Coordinates of C-alpha atoms in Angstrom, one line a residue:
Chain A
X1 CA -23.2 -25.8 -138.7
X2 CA -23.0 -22.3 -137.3
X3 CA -25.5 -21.4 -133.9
X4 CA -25.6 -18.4 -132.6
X5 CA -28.0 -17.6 -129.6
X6 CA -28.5 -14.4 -128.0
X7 CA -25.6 -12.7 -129.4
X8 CA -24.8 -9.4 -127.5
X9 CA -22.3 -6.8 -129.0
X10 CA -21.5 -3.4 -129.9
X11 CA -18.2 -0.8 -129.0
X12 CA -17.6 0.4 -126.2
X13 CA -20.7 1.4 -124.1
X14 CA -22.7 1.6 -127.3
X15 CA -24.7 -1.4 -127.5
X16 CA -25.2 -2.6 -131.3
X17 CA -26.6 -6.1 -131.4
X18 CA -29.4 -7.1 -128.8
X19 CA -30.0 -11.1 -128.3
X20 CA -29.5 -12.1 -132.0
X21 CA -29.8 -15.5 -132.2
X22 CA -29.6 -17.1 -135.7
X23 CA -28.4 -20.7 -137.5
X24 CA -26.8 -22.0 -140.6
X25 CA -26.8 -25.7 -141.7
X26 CA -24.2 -27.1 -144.0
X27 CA -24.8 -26.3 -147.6
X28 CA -27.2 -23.1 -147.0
X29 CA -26.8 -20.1 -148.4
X30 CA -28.6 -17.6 -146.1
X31 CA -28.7 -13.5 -146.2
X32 CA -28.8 -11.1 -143.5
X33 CA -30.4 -8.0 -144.6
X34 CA -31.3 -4.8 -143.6
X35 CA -30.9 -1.1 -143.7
X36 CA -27.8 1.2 -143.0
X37 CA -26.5 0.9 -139.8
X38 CA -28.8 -2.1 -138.1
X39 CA -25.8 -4.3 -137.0
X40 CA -25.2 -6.1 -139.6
X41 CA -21.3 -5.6 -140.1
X42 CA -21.5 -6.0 -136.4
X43 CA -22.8 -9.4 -136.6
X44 CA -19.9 -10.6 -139.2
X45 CA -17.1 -8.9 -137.0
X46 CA -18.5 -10.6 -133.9
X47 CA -18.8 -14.3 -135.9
X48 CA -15.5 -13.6 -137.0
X49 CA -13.4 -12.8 -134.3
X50 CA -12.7 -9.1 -135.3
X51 CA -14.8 -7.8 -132.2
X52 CA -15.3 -9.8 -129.1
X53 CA -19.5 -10.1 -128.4
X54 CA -20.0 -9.3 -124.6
X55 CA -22.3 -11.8 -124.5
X56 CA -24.4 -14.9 -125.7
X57 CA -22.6 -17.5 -127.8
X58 CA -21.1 -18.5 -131.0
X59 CA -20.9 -22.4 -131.8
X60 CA -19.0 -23.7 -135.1
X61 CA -18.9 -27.2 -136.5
X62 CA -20.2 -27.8 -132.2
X63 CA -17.3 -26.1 -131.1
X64 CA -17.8 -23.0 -129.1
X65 CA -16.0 -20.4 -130.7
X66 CA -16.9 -17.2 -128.7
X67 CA -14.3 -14.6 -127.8
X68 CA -11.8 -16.6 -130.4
X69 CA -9.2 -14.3 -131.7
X70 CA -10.0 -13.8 -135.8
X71 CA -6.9 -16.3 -136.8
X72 CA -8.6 -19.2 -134.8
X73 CA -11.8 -18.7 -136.3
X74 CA -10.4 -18.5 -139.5
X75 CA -8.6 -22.1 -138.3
X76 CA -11.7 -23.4 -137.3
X77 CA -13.1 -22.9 -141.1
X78 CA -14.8 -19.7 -141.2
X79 CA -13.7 -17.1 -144.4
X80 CA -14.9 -13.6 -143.8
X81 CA -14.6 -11.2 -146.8
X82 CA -15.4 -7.9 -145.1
X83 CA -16.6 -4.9 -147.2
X84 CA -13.1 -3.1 -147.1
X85 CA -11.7 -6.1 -148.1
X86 CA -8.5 -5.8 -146.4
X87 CA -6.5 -6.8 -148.9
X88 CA -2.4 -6.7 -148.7
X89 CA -2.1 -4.0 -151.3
X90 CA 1.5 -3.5 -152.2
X91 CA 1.8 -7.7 -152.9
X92 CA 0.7 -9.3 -156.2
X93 CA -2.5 -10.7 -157.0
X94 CA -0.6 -14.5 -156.2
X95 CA 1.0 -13.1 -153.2
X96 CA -2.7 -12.0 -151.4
X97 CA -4.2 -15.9 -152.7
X98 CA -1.2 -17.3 -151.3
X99 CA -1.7 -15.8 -148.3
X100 CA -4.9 -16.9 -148.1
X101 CA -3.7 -20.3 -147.9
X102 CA -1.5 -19.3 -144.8
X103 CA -2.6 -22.1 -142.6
X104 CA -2.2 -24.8 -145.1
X105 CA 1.2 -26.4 -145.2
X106 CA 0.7 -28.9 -147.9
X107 CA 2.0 -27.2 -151.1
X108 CA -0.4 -29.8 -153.3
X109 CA -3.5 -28.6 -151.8
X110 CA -2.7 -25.2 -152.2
X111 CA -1.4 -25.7 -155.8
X112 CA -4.5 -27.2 -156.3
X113 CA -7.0 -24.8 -154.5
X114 CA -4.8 -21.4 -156.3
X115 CA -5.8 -23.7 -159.9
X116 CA -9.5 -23.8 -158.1
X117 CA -9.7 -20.3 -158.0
X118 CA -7.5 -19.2 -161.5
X119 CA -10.3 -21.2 -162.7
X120 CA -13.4 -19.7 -160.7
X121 CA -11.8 -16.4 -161.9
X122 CA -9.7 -16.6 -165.0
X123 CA -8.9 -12.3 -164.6
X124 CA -7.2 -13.2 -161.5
X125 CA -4.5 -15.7 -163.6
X126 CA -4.0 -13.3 -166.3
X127 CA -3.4 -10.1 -163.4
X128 CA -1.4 -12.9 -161.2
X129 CA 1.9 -10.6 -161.2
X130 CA 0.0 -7.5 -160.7
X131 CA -0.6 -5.5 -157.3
X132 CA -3.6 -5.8 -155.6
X133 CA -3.6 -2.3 -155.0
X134 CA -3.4 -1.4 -158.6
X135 CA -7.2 -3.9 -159.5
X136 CA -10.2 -2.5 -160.3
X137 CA -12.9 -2.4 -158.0
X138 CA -14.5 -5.6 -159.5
X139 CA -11.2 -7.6 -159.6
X140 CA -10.4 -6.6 -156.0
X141 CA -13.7 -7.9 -155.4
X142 CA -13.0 -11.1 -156.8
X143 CA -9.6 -11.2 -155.1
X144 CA -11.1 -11.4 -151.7
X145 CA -13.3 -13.8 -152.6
X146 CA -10.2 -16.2 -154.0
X147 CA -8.0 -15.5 -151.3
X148 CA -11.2 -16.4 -149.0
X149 CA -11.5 -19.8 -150.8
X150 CA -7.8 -20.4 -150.7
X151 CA -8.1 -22.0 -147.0
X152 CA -11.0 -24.0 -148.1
X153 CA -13.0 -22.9 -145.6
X154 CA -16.5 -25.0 -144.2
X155 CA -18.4 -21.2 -144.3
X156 CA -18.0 -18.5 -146.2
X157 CA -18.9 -15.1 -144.8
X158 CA -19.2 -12.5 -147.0
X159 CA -20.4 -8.9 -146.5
X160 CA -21.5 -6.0 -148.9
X161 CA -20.0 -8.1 -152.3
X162 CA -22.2 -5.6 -154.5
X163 CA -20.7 -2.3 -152.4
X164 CA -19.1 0.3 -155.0
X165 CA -19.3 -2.1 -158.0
X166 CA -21.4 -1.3 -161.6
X167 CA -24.7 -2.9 -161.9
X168 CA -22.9 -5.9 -164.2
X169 CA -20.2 -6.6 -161.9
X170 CA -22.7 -6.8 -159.5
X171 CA -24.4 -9.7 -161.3
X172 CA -21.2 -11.5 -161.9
X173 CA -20.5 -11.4 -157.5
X174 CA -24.2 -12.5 -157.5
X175 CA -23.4 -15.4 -160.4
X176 CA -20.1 -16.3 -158.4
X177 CA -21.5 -16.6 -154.8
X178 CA -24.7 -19.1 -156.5
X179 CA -22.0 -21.1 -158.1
X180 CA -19.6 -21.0 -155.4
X181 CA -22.9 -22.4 -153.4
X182 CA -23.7 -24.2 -156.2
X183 CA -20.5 -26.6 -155.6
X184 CA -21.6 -27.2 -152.2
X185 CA -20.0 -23.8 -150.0
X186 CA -22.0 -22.7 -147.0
X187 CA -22.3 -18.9 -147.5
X188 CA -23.5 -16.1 -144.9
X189 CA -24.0 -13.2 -147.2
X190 CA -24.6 -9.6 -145.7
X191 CA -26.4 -7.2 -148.8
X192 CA -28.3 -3.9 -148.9
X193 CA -29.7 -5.6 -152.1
X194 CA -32.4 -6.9 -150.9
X195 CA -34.6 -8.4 -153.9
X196 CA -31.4 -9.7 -156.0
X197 CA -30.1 -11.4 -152.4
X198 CA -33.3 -12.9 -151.9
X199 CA -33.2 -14.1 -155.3
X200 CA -30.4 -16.0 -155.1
X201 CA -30.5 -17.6 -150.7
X202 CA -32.3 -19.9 -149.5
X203 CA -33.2 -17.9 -146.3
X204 CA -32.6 -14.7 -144.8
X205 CA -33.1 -13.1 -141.4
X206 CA -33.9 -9.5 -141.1
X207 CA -32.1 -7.4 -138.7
X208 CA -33.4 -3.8 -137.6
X209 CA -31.9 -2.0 -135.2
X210 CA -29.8 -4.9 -133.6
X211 CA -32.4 -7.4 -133.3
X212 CA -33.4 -9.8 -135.8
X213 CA -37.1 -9.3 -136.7
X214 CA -38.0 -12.0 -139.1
X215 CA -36.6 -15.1 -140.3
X216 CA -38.0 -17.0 -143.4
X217 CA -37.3 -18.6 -146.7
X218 CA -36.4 -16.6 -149.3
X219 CA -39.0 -17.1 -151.2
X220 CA -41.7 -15.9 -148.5
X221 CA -39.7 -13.1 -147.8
X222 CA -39.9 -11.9 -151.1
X223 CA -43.8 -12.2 -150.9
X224 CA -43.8 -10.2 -147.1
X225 CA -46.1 -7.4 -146.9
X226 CA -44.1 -5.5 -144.8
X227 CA -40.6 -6.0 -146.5
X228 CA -42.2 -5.1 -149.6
X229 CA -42.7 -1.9 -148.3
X230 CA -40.0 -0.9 -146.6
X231 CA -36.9 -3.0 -148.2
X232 CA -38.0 -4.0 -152.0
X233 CA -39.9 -0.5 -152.6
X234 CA -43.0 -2.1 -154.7
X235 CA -46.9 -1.7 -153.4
Chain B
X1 CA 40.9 19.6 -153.1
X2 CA 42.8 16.0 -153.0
X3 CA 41.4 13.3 -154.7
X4 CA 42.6 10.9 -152.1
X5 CA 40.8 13.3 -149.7
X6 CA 37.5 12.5 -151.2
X7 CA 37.9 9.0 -151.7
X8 CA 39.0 8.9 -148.0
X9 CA 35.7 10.6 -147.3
X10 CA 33.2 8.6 -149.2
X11 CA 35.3 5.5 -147.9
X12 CA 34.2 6.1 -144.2
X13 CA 31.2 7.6 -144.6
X14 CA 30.1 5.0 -146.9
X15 CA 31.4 2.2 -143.8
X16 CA 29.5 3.9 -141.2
X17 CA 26.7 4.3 -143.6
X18 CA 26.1 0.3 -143.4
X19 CA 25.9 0.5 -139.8
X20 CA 23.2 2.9 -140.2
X21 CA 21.3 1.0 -142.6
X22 CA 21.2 -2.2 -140.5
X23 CA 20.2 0.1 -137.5
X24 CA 17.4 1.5 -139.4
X25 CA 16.2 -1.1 -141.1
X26 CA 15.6 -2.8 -137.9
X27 CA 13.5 1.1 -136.7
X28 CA 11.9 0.5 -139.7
X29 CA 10.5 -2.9 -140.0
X30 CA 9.2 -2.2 -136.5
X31 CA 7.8 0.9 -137.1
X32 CA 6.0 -1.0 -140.1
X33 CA 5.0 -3.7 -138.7
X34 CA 4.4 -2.5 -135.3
X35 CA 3.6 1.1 -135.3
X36 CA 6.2 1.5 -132.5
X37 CA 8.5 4.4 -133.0
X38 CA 11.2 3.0 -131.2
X39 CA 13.6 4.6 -128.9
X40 CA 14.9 2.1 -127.0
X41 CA 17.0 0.5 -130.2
X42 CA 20.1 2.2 -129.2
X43 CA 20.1 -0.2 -126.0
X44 CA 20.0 -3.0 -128.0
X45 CA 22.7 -1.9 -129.7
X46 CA 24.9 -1.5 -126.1
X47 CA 23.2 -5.0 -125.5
X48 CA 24.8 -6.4 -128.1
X49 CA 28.1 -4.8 -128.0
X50 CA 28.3 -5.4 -123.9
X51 CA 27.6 -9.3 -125.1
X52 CA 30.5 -9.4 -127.7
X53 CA 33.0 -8.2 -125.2
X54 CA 32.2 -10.6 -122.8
X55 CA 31.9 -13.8 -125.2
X56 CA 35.3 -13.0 -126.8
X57 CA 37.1 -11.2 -123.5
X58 CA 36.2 -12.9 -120.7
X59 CA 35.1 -16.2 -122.7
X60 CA 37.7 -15.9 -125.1
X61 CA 35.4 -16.9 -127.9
X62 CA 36.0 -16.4 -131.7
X63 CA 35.2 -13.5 -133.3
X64 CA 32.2 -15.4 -135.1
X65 CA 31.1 -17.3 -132.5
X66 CA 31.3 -13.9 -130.3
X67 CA 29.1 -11.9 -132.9
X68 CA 26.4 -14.8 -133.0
X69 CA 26.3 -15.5 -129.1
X70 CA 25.7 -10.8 -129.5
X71 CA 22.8 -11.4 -132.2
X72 CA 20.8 -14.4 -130.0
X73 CA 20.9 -13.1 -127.2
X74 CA 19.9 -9.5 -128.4
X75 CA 17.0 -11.5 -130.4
X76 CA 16.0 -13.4 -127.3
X77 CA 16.3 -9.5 -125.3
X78 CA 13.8 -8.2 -127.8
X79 CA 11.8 -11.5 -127.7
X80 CA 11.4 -10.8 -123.9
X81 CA 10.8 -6.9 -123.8
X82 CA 8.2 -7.8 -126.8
X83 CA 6.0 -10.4 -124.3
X84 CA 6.9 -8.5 -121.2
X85 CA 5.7 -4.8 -122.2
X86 CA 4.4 -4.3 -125.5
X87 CA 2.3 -7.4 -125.6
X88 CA -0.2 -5.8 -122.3
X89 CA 0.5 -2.6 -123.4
X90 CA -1.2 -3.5 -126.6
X91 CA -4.2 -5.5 -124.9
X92 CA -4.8 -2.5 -122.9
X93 CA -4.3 0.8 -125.5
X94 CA -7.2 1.2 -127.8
X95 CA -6.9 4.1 -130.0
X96 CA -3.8 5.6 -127.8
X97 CA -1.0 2.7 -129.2
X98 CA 1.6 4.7 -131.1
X99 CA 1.9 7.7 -128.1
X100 CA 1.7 4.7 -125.3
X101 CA 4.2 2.2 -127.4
X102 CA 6.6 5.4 -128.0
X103 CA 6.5 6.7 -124.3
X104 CA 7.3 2.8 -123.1
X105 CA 10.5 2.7 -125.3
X106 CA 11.4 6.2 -123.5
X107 CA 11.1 5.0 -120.5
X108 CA 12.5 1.3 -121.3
X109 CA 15.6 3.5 -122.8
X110 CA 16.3 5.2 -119.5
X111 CA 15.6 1.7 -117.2
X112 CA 17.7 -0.5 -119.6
X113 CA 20.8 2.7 -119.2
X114 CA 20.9 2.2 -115.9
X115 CA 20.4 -1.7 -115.6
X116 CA 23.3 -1.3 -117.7
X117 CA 25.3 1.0 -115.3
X118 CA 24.1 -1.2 -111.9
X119 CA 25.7 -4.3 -113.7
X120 CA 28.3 -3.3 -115.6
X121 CA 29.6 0.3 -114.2
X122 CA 30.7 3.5 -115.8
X123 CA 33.0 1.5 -118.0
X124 CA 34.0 1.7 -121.6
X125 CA 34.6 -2.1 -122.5
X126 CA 36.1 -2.1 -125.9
X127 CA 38.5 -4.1 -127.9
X128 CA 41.6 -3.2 -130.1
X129 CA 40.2 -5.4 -132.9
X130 CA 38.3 -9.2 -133.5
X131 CA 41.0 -9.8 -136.9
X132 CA 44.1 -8.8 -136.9
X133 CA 44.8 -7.7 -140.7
X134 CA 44.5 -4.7 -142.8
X135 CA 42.6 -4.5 -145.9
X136 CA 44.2 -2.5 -148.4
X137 CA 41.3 -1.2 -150.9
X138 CA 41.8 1.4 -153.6
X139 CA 44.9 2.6 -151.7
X140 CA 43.6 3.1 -148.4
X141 CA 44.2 0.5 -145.4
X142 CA 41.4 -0.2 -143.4
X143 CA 41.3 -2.2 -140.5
X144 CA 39.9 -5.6 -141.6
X145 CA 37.2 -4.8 -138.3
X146 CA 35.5 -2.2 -140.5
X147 CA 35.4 -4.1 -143.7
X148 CA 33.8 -7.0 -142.2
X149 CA 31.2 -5.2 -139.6
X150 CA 30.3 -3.7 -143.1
X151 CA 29.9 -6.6 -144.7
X152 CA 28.0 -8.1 -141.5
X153 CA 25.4 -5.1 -141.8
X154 CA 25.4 -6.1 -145.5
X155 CA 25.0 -9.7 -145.0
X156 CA 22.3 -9.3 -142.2
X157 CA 19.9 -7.3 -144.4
X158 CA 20.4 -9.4 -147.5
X159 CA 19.4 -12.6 -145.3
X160 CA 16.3 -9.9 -144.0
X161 CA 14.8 -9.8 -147.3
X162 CA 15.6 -13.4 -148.2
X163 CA 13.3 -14.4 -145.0
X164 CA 11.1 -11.5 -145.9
X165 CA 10.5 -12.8 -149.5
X166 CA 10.7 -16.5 -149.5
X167 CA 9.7 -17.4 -146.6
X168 CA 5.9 -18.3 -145.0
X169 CA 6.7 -16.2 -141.8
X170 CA 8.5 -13.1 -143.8
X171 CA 5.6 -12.9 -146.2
X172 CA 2.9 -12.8 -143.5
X173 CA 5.2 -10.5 -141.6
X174 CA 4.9 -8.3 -144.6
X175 CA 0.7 -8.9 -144.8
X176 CA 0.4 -7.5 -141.0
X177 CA 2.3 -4.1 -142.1
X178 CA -0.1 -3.7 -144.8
X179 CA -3.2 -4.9 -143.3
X180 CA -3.5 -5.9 -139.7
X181 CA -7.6 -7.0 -140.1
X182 CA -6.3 -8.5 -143.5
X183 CA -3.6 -10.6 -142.0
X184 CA -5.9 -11.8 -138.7
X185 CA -8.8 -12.9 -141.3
X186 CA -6.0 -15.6 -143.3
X187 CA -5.3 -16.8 -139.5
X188 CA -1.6 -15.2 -139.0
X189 CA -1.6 -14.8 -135.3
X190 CA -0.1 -11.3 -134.6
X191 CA 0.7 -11.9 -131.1
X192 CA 3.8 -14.1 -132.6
X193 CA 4.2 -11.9 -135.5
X194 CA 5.1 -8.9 -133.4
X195 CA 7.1 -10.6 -131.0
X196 CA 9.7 -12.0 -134.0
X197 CA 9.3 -8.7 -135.6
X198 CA 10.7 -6.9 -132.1
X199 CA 13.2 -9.6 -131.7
X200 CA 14.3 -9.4 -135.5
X201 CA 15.2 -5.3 -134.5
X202 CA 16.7 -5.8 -131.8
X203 CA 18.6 -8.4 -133.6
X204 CA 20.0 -6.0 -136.0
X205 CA 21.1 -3.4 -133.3
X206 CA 23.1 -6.1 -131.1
X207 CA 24.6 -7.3 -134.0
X208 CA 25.6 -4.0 -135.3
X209 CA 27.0 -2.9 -131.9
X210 CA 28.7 -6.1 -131.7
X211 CA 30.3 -5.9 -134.9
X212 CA 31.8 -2.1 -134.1
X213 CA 33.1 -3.0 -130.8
X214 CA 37.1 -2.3 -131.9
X215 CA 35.3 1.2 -133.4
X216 CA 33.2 2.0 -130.1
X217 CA 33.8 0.0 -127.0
X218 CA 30.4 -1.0 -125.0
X219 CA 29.5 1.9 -122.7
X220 CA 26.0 2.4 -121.0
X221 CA 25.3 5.4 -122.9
X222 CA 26.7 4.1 -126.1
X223 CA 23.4 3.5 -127.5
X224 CA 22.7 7.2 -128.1
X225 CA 24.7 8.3 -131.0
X226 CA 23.5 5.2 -133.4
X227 CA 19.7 5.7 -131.8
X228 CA 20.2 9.2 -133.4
X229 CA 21.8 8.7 -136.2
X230 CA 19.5 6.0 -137.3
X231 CA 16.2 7.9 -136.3
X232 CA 17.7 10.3 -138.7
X233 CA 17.8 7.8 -141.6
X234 CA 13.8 7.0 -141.2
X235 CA 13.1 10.3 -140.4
X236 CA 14.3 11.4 -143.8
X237 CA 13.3 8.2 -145.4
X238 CA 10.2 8.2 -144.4
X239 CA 9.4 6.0 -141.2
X240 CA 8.6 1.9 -142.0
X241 CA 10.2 2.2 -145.3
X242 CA 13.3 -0.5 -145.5
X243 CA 14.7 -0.4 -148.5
X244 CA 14.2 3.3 -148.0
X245 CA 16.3 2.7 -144.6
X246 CA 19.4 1.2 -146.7
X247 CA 19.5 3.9 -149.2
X248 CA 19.0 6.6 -145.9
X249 CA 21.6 4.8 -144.2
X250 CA 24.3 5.5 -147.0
X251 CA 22.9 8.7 -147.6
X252 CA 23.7 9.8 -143.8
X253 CA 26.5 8.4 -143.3
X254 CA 28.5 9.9 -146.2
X255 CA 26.4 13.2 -145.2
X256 CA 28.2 12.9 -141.9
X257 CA 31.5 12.3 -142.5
X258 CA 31.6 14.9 -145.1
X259 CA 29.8 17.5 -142.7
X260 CA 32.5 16.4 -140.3
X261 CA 35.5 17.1 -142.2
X262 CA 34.4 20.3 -143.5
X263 CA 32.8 21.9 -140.4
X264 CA 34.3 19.9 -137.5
X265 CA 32.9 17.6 -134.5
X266 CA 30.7 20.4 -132.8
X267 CA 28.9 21.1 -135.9
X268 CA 28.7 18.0 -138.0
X269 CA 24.8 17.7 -135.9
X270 CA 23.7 21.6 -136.7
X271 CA 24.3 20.3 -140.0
X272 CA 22.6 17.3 -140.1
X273 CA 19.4 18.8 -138.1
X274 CA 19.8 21.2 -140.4
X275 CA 19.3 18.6 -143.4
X276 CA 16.3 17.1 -141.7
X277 CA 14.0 20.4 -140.8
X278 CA 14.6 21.3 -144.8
X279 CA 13.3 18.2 -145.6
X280 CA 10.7 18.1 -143.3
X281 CA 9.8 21.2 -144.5
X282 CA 9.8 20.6 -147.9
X283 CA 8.8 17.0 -148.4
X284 CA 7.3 15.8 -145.6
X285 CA 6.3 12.6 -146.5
X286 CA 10.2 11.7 -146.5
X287 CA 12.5 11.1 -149.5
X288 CA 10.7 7.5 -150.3
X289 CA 7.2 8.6 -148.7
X290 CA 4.8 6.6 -150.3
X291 CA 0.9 6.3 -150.3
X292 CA 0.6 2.7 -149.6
X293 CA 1.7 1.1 -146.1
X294 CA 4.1 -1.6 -146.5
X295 CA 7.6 -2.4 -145.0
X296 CA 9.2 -3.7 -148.1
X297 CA 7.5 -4.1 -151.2

């Protein structure tokens, strides 16, 4: 679903992401870990259209969607919930989910996808009047994630859901993004949280300072020698 | 002191007030929207005015018909500029945008002074009036040219904040003010977002300038007093605000004529720089400074 080979980016002159090549098929639910400042963010932004990669290539659905400006690839039917979240925060709760569904002109589907997500997260009906800026951390979280699903999108991206939150909001994002993949979403999910991510993908690549050093299942990961030591902190 | 004094004062100032606030609304929304601190706007207020004159003088128009040829083709003026300037300016400026977008309208200001002055000479085009009644309102006559730019100003915003509100377009106008990464990530395409948001300014100045034509005839320097006046009204505001700009727009222009009665021509600015540096000084966030960015909310 999502191939991307040799992927070259970074700022300016500072290089960040060196020939990271990586795939998604369509119902996965993969991870991209690793530590503080290894690219990962990078990666998103450059999938997503909010930096353009200087080299390599990005291919969506078979399309090629490298260098596309953010509001094509969101088009194309990638959702990319950044860790800021960017949300519009002087509108309401329904304002931000409506605008999720910018693209969509058929009042039904969005009528039926804002039900979708009342019901994925019931807080977000009960606060539908209130300003986004005014949520809590946790239902600003969730917001992001609605307003993500509101254009239906074929991939989810989402990066740094358990960033800021309490340890039990954390395991409700975690609950939300395996349901979410649960009803059949394709999610890319960025985390520092290594073990509970690793729990809940199928795979997950490894990146280290802008190059992807392993790529397994989940499940072998979780096993690895070498991430044990260095990522999940057990001997 | 005379009642009928007062009430004469707070009558005009209250008039040019809704000139002001249609002028700085349209400062406003593009400061919001487009972190442009725009001093150009004035020209599209002579822009408009210039087209008035010539749809009902030389066309012999109606008045109606006269104002709306003024707003499209002020819309389409700002439409252009937008795609023409700002548009590769913007491709090009990385961190640098609101100093390079603000030194542009400078300069644009000065070119679009002197187109103005190549095509249409040193020339004050102005009209006696576009209705040819009096409106008589708590004992005052006013010329019905007054009363209705008024309500023009008044009807222009109102059908702002409709389009704002309701409307697709309006509400992800309002998402790029608040978050530009936000609005790029639900697919609004800021390239046309900024473009109608320039047009919709410019809009508002041509129509303003074309609704006070009778009041100030089309001149190419004409632009500079309402630029002034209406960089006053964000200034003390507090710049991308909008409804911010209506209320600053009354505020000023009852501020001015008041100053103007009391302490004459010469110093009706002293007192209205005055105003601002206090304000400055004191609050300088501006009278409806708040923490979150949004252009009307």
């Amino acid at each position: 679903m999502l191939e991307i080979e040799n992927l070259q980016a970074g700022y300016d002159r500072l290089q960040v992401l060196w020939d990271v090549s990586m795939h998604i098929r369509e119902g996965e639910f993969v991870a991209l870990i690793g530590a503080n400042g290894a690219g990962k963010t990078t990666t998103l932004r450059a999938i997503a259209g909010l930096l353009t990669p200087q080299g390599g290539c990005v291919r969506f659905l078979g399309e090629n969607i490298t260098g596309y400006p953010a509001h094509r690839i969101c088009q194309a039917g990638i959702s990319f919930i950044t860790e800021e979240l960017n949300l519009f925060q002087a509108m309401s709760v329904e304002e931000n989910l409506l605008l999720g569904a910018y693209l969509c002109r058929n009042q039904n589907l969005i009528k039926t996808n804002l039900d979708k997500v009342f019901s994925f997260f019931p807080i977000l009906a009960e606060r539908r009047k209130q300003l986004a800026g005014t949520l809590s951390g946790g239902e600003r979280r969730m917001l992001a994630l609605g307003r993500g699903l509101m254009s239906n999108p074929r991939l989810l991206v989402v990066d740094e859901p358990s960033l800021g939150l309490a340890p039990i909001i954390v395991l409700t994002v975690f609950k939300t993004l395996q349901e979410l993949h649960a009803q059949g979403v394709t999610l890319l999910l960025v985390e520092q949280n290594v073990t509970n991510t690793l729990q809940i993908t199928d795979r997950a690549y490894l990146l280290e300072r802008g190059k992807i050093t392993l790529a397994a299942s989940s499940k072998e990961l979780l096993e690895n020698e070498y991430l044990k030591e260095t990522y999940l902190g057990k001997r | 002191m005379d009642l009928a004094i007062i009430q004469d004062l707070l009558m005009t100032g209250f008039l040019r007030g809704g000139l002001y606030a249609s002028m700085a609304v349209g400062l406003a929304l593009v400061f919001g929207v487009m972190n442009i601190c725009h001093f150009a706007h004035g020209e599209y207020y002579v822009l408009g005015a210039y087209c008035a004159y010539f749809a009902f003088v030389t066309l012999g128009l109606n008045p109606i018909l006269s104002l709306l040829v003024a707003s499209v083709l002020s819309f389409l003026a700002g439409a252009i500029s937008e795609k023409l300037l700002f548009y590769p300016l913007r491709k090009r400026s990385k961190g640098e945008w609101i100093m390079n977008a603000f030194l542009l309208t400078a300069g644009l200001s000065v070119v679009l002074q002197n187109l103005f002055r190549v095509f249409f000479g040193m020339k004050y085009r102005g009209i006696t009036q576009f209705w040819k009644t009096t409106f008589h309102v708590l004992g005052m006559s006013l010329p019905a040219d007054r009363i209705i730019a008024f309500f023009i100003a008044m009807v222009a915003i109102a059908a702002l904040w409709l389009f704002l509100k309701k409307t697709r377009i309006g509400r992800a106008i309002r998402a790029v003010s608040q978050d530009e990464n936000g609005a790029k990530l639900v697919g609004i395409n800021l390239d046309r977002i900024q473009t109608l948001t320039f047009a919709l300014g410019s809009m508002l100045a041509g129509l303003g300038g074309a609704s006070m034509l009778s009041l100030s005839p089309a001149y190419p320097y004409a632009g500079n007093k309402p630029l002034i006046s209406s960089w006053f009204v964000v200034t003390i505001v507090g710049l991308g605000n909008v409804p911010g700009a209506i209320v600053g727009g009354f505020i000023v222009g009852i501020f001015e004529s008041v100053s103007f009665f009391f302490l004459g021509s010469g110093w009706q600015d002293v007192a209205s720089l005055t105003l601002l540096i206090l304000l400055l000084l004191f609050k300088p966030t501006g009278l409806f400074g708040t923490q979150i960015k949004s252009v009307w909310e």
